[in-house]
Short mmCIF file of N, CA and C in Angstrom, two decimals:
data_model
loop_
_atom_site.label_atom_id
_atom_site.label_comp_id
_atom_site.label_asym_id
_atom_site.label_seq_id
_atom_site.Cartn_x
_atom_site.Cartn_y
_atom_site.Cartn_z
N HIS R 1 0.70 -1.23 -0.05
CA HIS R 1 0.03 -0.28 0.02
C HIS R 1 0.68 1.20 0.21
N LEU R 2 0.35 2.17 -0.68
CA LEU R 2 1.21 3.20 -1.07
C LEU R 2 0.62 4.68 0.07
N PRO R 3 1.73 5.26 0.00
CA PRO R 3 1.26 6.60 0.98
C PRO R 3 0.19 7.46 0.20
N ASP R 4 -0.80 8.11 0.80
CA ASP R 4 -2.14 8.64 0.62
C ASP R 4 -1.52 10.08 -0.18
N GLU R 5 -0.70 10.37 -1.14
CA GLU R 5 -0.69 10.94 -1.23
C GLU R 5 -1.88 11.41 -2.88
N GLN R 6 -1.59 12.69 -4.16
CA GLN R 6 -2.63 12.56 -4.90
C GLN R 6 -1.34 12.03 -6.01
N VAL R 7 -2.57 11.34 -6.81
CA VAL R 7 -1.87 10.42 -7.97
C VAL R 7 -2.51 11.44 -8.73
N VAL R 8 -2.44 11.63 -9.95
CA VAL R 8 -3.27 12.36 -11.07
C VAL R 8 -2.70 12.08 -12.37
N LEU R 9 -3.28 11.23 -13.37
CA LEU R 9 -2.59 10.68 -14.31
C LEU R 9 -3.41 11.25 -15.86
N MET R 10 -2.50 11.34 -16.76
CA MET R 10 -2.81 11.84 -17.85
C MET R 10 -3.16 10.44 -18.75
N GLY R 11 -4.71 10.13 -19.42
CA GLY R 11 -4.72 8.93 -19.99
C GLY R 11 -4.93 9.09 -21.39
N SER R 12 -5.16 7.84 -21.97
CA SER R 12 -5.33 7.93 -23.43
C SER R 12 -5.81 6.25 -24.00
N ASN R 13 -6.61 7.03 -24.99
CA ASN R 13 -7.15 5.38 -25.36
C ASN R 13 -8.08 4.75 -24.74
N LEU R 14 -9.08 5.73 -24.36
CA LEU R 14 -9.70 5.42 -23.06
C LEU R 14 -10.95 4.66 -23.79
N SER R 15 -11.47 3.69 -23.31
CA SER R 15 -12.59 2.58 -23.95
C SER R 15 -13.27 2.24 -22.74
N PRO R 16 -14.17 1.37 -23.34
CA PRO R 16 -15.46 0.97 -21.77
C PRO R 16 -14.31 -0.32 -20.97
N GLN R 17 -13.22 -0.82 -21.69
CA GLN R 17 -12.41 -2.02 -21.45
C GLN R 17 -11.31 -1.23 -20.42
N GLY R 18 -10.58 -0.09 -20.92
CA GLY R 18 -9.95 -0.11 -20.00
C GLY R 18 -9.17 1.63 -20.72
N MET R 19 -8.01 1.75 -20.10
CA MET R 19 -7.12 2.62 -21.14
C MET R 19 -5.59 2.71 -20.77
N GLN R 20 -4.54 3.63 -21.58
CA GLN R 20 -3.36 3.50 -21.25
C GLN R 20 -2.92 5.00 -20.44
N VAL R 21 -2.22 4.82 -19.78
CA VAL R 21 -1.89 6.44 -18.87
C VAL R 21 -0.17 6.35 -18.86
N GLU R 22 0.10 7.57 -18.33
CA GLU R 22 1.61 7.64 -18.55
C GLU R 22 2.28 6.82 -17.42
N CYS R 23 3.59 6.96 -17.42
CA CYS R 23 4.23 6.29 -16.55
C CYS R 23 3.92 6.32 -15.35
N ASP R 24 3.92 6.11 -13.76
CA ASP R 24 4.35 6.48 -12.76
C ASP R 24 5.03 5.56 -11.84
N PRO R 25 5.94 5.79 -11.11
CA PRO R 25 6.46 4.88 -10.66
C PRO R 25 6.12 4.45 -9.14
N ARG R 26 4.99 5.24 -9.01
CA ARG R 26 3.83 4.33 -7.43
C ARG R 26 3.35 3.76 -7.75
N LEU R 27 2.80 3.32 -9.13
CA LEU R 27 2.41 2.39 -10.00
C LEU R 27 2.67 1.04 -10.11
N SER R 28 2.55 -0.29 -10.05
CA SER R 28 3.16 -1.12 -10.90
C SER R 28 1.98 -2.17 -11.07
N VAL R 29 1.93 -2.76 -12.11
CA VAL R 29 1.33 -4.18 -12.55
C VAL R 29 0.83 -5.06 -11.48
N GLY R 30 -0.26 -5.05 -11.46
CA GLY R 30 -1.00 -5.72 -10.27
C GLY R 30 -1.75 -5.41 -9.45
N MET R 31 -1.27 -4.06 -9.54
CA MET R 31 -1.97 -2.93 -8.55
C MET R 31 -3.33 -2.90 -8.62
N ARG R 32 -4.49 -2.87 -8.04
CA ARG R 32 -5.78 -2.36 -7.86
C ARG R 32 -5.85 -0.88 -7.66
N LEU R 33 -6.20 0.12 -8.30
CA LEU R 33 -6.98 1.22 -8.19
C LEU R 33 -8.66 1.74 -8.13
N VAL R 34 -8.77 2.43 -7.55
CA VAL R 34 -10.40 3.09 -7.88
C VAL R 34 -9.99 4.45 -8.00
N LEU R 35 -10.45 5.01 -9.16
CA LEU R 35 -9.84 6.46 -9.97
C LEU R 35 -11.33 7.37 -10.41
N ASP R 36 -11.14 8.37 -10.39
CA ASP R 36 -12.40 9.30 -10.77
C ASP R 36 -11.77 9.63 -12.18
N LEU R 37 -12.50 9.52 -13.61
CA LEU R 37 -12.13 10.21 -14.66
C LEU R 37 -12.87 11.28 -14.92
N TYR R 38 -12.00 12.13 -15.60
CA TYR R 38 -12.91 13.76 -15.33
C TYR R 38 -13.11 13.87 -16.75
N GLY R 39 -14.34 14.23 -17.31
CA GLY R 39 -14.45 14.38 -18.78
C GLY R 39 -14.98 15.93 -18.83
N HIS R 40 -15.18 16.58 -19.78
CA HIS R 40 -15.52 17.85 -20.03
C HIS R 40 -17.30 18.30 -19.88
N GLY R 41 -17.12 19.72 -19.99
CA GLY R 41 -18.86 20.07 -20.02
C GLY R 41 -19.79 19.57 -18.92
N GLU R 42 -20.91 18.82 -19.12
CA GLU R 42 -21.75 18.77 -18.00
C GLU R 42 -21.82 17.25 -17.14
N ILE R 43 -20.82 16.37 -18.00
CA ILE R 43 -20.42 14.86 -17.42
C ILE R 43 -19.61 15.37 -16.34
N PRO R 44 -20.38 14.53 -14.98
CA PRO R 44 -19.84 14.47 -13.55
C PRO R 44 -18.36 13.49 -13.26
N PRO R 45 -17.46 13.53 -12.88
CA PRO R 45 -16.58 12.31 -12.74
C PRO R 45 -16.97 11.19 -12.80
N VAL R 46 -16.36 9.95 -13.23
CA VAL R 46 -16.70 8.60 -13.61
C VAL R 46 -15.71 7.74 -12.31
N ARG R 47 -16.56 7.39 -11.68
CA ARG R 47 -15.64 6.43 -10.45
C ARG R 47 -15.16 5.41 -11.28
N MET R 48 -14.35 4.72 -11.28
CA MET R 48 -13.87 3.53 -11.84
C MET R 48 -13.04 2.28 -10.83
N LYS R 49 -13.37 1.20 -11.24
CA LYS R 49 -12.13 0.15 -10.41
C LYS R 49 -11.31 -0.06 -11.58
N ALA R 50 -10.09 -0.29 -11.46
CA ALA R 50 -9.23 -0.81 -12.68
C ALA R 50 -8.14 -1.73 -11.63
N GLN R 51 -7.32 -2.38 -12.80
CA GLN R 51 -6.24 -3.23 -12.28
C GLN R 51 -4.63 -2.52 -13.00
N VAL R 52 -3.91 -2.31 -12.97
CA VAL R 52 -2.96 -2.14 -13.61
C VAL R 52 -2.55 -3.51 -14.37
N THR R 53 -2.75 -4.06 -15.65
CA THR R 53 -2.34 -5.05 -15.75
C THR R 53 -1.36 -5.30 -16.76
N ARG R 54 -0.46 -4.40 -17.37
CA ARG R 54 0.71 -4.03 -18.53
C ARG R 54 1.36 -2.95 -18.26
N ASP R 55 2.51 -3.05 -18.04
CA ASP R 55 3.80 -2.42 -18.20
C ASP R 55 4.37 -2.32 -19.67
N ASP R 56 3.87 -1.30 -20.33
CA ASP R 56 4.52 -0.92 -22.11
C ASP R 56 5.53 -0.10 -22.31
N GLY R 57 6.29 -0.05 -20.72
CA GLY R 57 7.20 1.18 -20.88
C GLY R 57 7.18 2.11 -21.09
N LEU R 58 8.54 2.84 -22.30
CA LEU R 58 7.63 4.37 -22.50
C LEU R 58 6.27 4.59 -23.21
N GLN R 59 5.66 3.66 -23.25
CA GLN R 59 4.16 4.05 -23.85
C GLN R 59 3.08 4.25 -22.61
N GLY R 60 3.57 3.51 -21.12
CA GLY R 60 2.86 3.99 -20.20
C GLY R 60 2.34 2.53 -19.25
N LEU R 61 1.48 2.80 -18.99
CA LEU R 61 0.97 1.42 -17.95
C LEU R 61 -0.54 1.19 -18.69
N TYR R 62 -1.08 0.15 -19.03
CA TYR R 62 -2.36 0.01 -19.23
C TYR R 62 -3.32 -0.42 -18.23
N LEU R 63 -4.39 0.04 -17.76
CA LEU R 63 -5.37 0.02 -16.57
C LEU R 63 -6.60 -0.92 -17.10
N ALA R 64 -6.84 -1.66 -16.79
CA ALA R 64 -8.46 -2.85 -17.38
C ALA R 64 -9.12 -2.36 -16.23
N PHE R 65 -10.55 -2.00 -16.54
CA PHE R 65 -11.27 -1.91 -15.91
C PHE R 65 -12.03 -2.78 -15.43
N GLU R 66 -12.83 -3.02 -14.03
CA GLU R 66 -13.27 -4.18 -13.41
C GLU R 66 -14.52 -3.34 -12.68
N ASP R 67 -15.59 -4.97 -12.55
CA ASP R 67 -16.55 -4.50 -11.85
C ASP R 67 -17.25 -3.57 -12.51
N LEU R 68 -17.69 -3.24 -13.75
CA LEU R 68 -18.52 -2.41 -14.47
C LEU R 68 -19.60 -2.59 -14.14
N TRP R 69 -20.35 -1.57 -13.82
CA TRP R 69 -22.36 -1.54 -13.70
C TRP R 69 -22.50 -1.74 -14.92
N PRO R 70 -24.12 -1.87 -14.93
CA PRO R 70 -24.88 -1.80 -16.53
C PRO R 70 -24.61 -0.76 -17.01
N GLY R 71 -24.74 0.45 -16.89
CA GLY R 71 -24.63 1.67 -17.39
C GLY R 71 -23.10 2.52 -17.86
N ALA R 72 -22.12 1.49 -17.32
CA ALA R 72 -20.62 2.32 -17.25
C ALA R 72 -20.58 2.47 -18.30
N PRO R 73 -20.26 1.20 -19.64
CA PRO R 73 -20.01 1.34 -20.97
C PRO R 73 -20.55 2.69 -21.61
N ALA R 74 -21.89 2.98 -21.36
CA ALA R 74 -22.60 3.94 -22.07
C ALA R 74 -21.93 5.20 -21.98
N LEU R 75 -21.82 5.22 -20.36
CA LEU R 75 -21.47 6.52 -19.75
C LEU R 75 -19.86 6.87 -20.07
N LEU R 76 -18.82 5.63 -20.36
CA LEU R 76 -17.35 6.23 -20.60
C LEU R 76 -17.77 6.42 -21.84
N GLU R 77 -18.49 5.71 -23.32
CA GLU R 77 -18.72 6.28 -24.37
C GLU R 77 -19.09 7.73 -24.83
N ARG R 78 -19.90 8.31 -23.61
CA ARG R 78 -19.96 9.83 -23.65
C ARG R 78 -18.90 10.50 -23.45
N LEU R 79 -18.50 9.87 -22.38
CA LEU R 79 -17.26 10.90 -21.86
C LEU R 79 -16.21 10.79 -23.07
N ILE R 80 -16.03 9.98 -23.83
CA ILE R 80 -14.93 9.61 -24.79
C ILE R 80 -15.40 10.73 -25.37
N LYS R 81 -16.70 10.97 -25.79
CA LYS R 81 -16.72 11.71 -26.95
C LYS R 81 -16.58 13.24 -26.64
N THR R 82 -16.28 13.80 -25.14
CA THR R 82 -16.13 15.36 -24.76
C THR R 82 -14.67 15.40 -24.82
N LEU R 83 -13.68 14.42 -24.76
CA LEU R 83 -12.22 14.53 -24.53
C LEU R 83 -11.42 15.58 -25.94
N PRO R 84 -10.46 16.11 -25.63
CA PRO R 84 -9.89 16.84 -26.23
C PRO R 84 -9.27 15.85 -27.13
N LEU R 85 -8.69 16.74 -28.31
CA LEU R 85 -7.70 15.43 -29.23
C LEU R 85 -6.15 15.32 -28.25
N ALA R 86 -5.33 14.70 -28.80
CA ALA R 86 -3.97 14.51 -28.56
C ALA R 86 -3.16 15.27 -29.27
N ALA R 87 -2.25 15.73 -28.25
CA ALA R 87 -1.56 16.86 -29.19
C ALA R 87 -0.93 16.50 -30.84
N THR R 88 -0.66 14.56 -30.85
CA THR R 88 -0.33 14.18 -31.65
C THR R 88 -0.73 14.37 -32.83
N GLY R 89 -2.46 14.83 -32.71
CA GLY R 89 -3.23 14.61 -33.72
C GLY R 89 -3.95 13.49 -34.48
N THR R 90 -3.83 12.30 -33.30
CA THR R 90 -3.79 11.36 -33.74
C THR R 90 -5.41 10.91 -33.96
N GLY R 91 -6.05 11.64 -32.71
CA GLY R 91 -7.71 11.63 -32.46
C GLY R 91 -8.21 10.90 -31.73
N ALA R 92 -6.75 10.57 -30.86
CA ALA R 92 -7.11 9.50 -29.14
C ALA R 92 -7.15 10.88 -28.48
N GLY R 93 -8.36 10.69 -27.76
CA GLY R 93 -8.60 11.63 -26.64
C GLY R 93 -7.79 11.25 -25.48
N MET R 94 -7.75 12.53 -24.93
CA MET R 94 -6.87 12.74 -23.39
C MET R 94 -7.34 12.72 -22.41
N VAL R 95 -7.90 11.92 -21.52
CA VAL R 95 -8.70 12.06 -20.19
C VAL R 95 -7.72 12.38 -18.91
N ILE R 96 -8.07 12.99 -17.87
CA ILE R 96 -7.62 13.11 -16.73
C ILE R 96 -8.17 12.38 -15.57
N SER R 97 -7.48 11.27 -14.62
CA SER R 97 -7.84 10.93 -14.08
C SER R 97 -7.23 10.88 -12.44
N GLU R 98 -7.97 10.67 -11.54
CA GLU R 98 -6.99 10.86 -10.22
C GLU R 98 -7.25 9.79 -9.26
N VAL R 99 -6.46 9.23 -8.72
CA VAL R 99 -6.46 7.96 -7.95
C VAL R 99 -7.07 8.17 -6.69
N VAL R 100 -8.01 7.45 -6.44
CA VAL R 100 -8.23 7.95 -5.19
C VAL R 100 -8.20 6.72 -3.78
N GLU R 101 -7.93 5.41 -4.14
CA GLU R 101 -7.40 4.51 -3.82
C GLU R 101 -6.51 3.36 -4.51
N ARG R 102 -5.53 3.45 -3.52
CA ARG R 102 -4.24 1.84 -3.62
C ARG R 102 -4.44 0.87 -3.37
N ARG R 103 -4.50 -0.24 -4.03
CA ARG R 103 -4.12 -1.50 -2.89
C ARG R 103 -3.77 -2.55 -3.51
#
């Protein structure tokens, strides 16, 4: 268990299955997280459970969402549509997430 410091991550390639996040030495493969995803406009933060399932080196870590409730995929799709484009112009939206629990 890590100290209770704020962990804010930039994510990309968000889908109802999970997302890629930047490298962070406080996170490791196998760690389970509770995080809030922040969209834009009138969409409230979406709280998700996730597990760090893969370390892709310089490309970051992959978080797989767990325990999705029935409306979660539709809410995530709505959030995806509000995201600003990545600086690379690839069309991949960037999402801000805050880790609220690590275990």
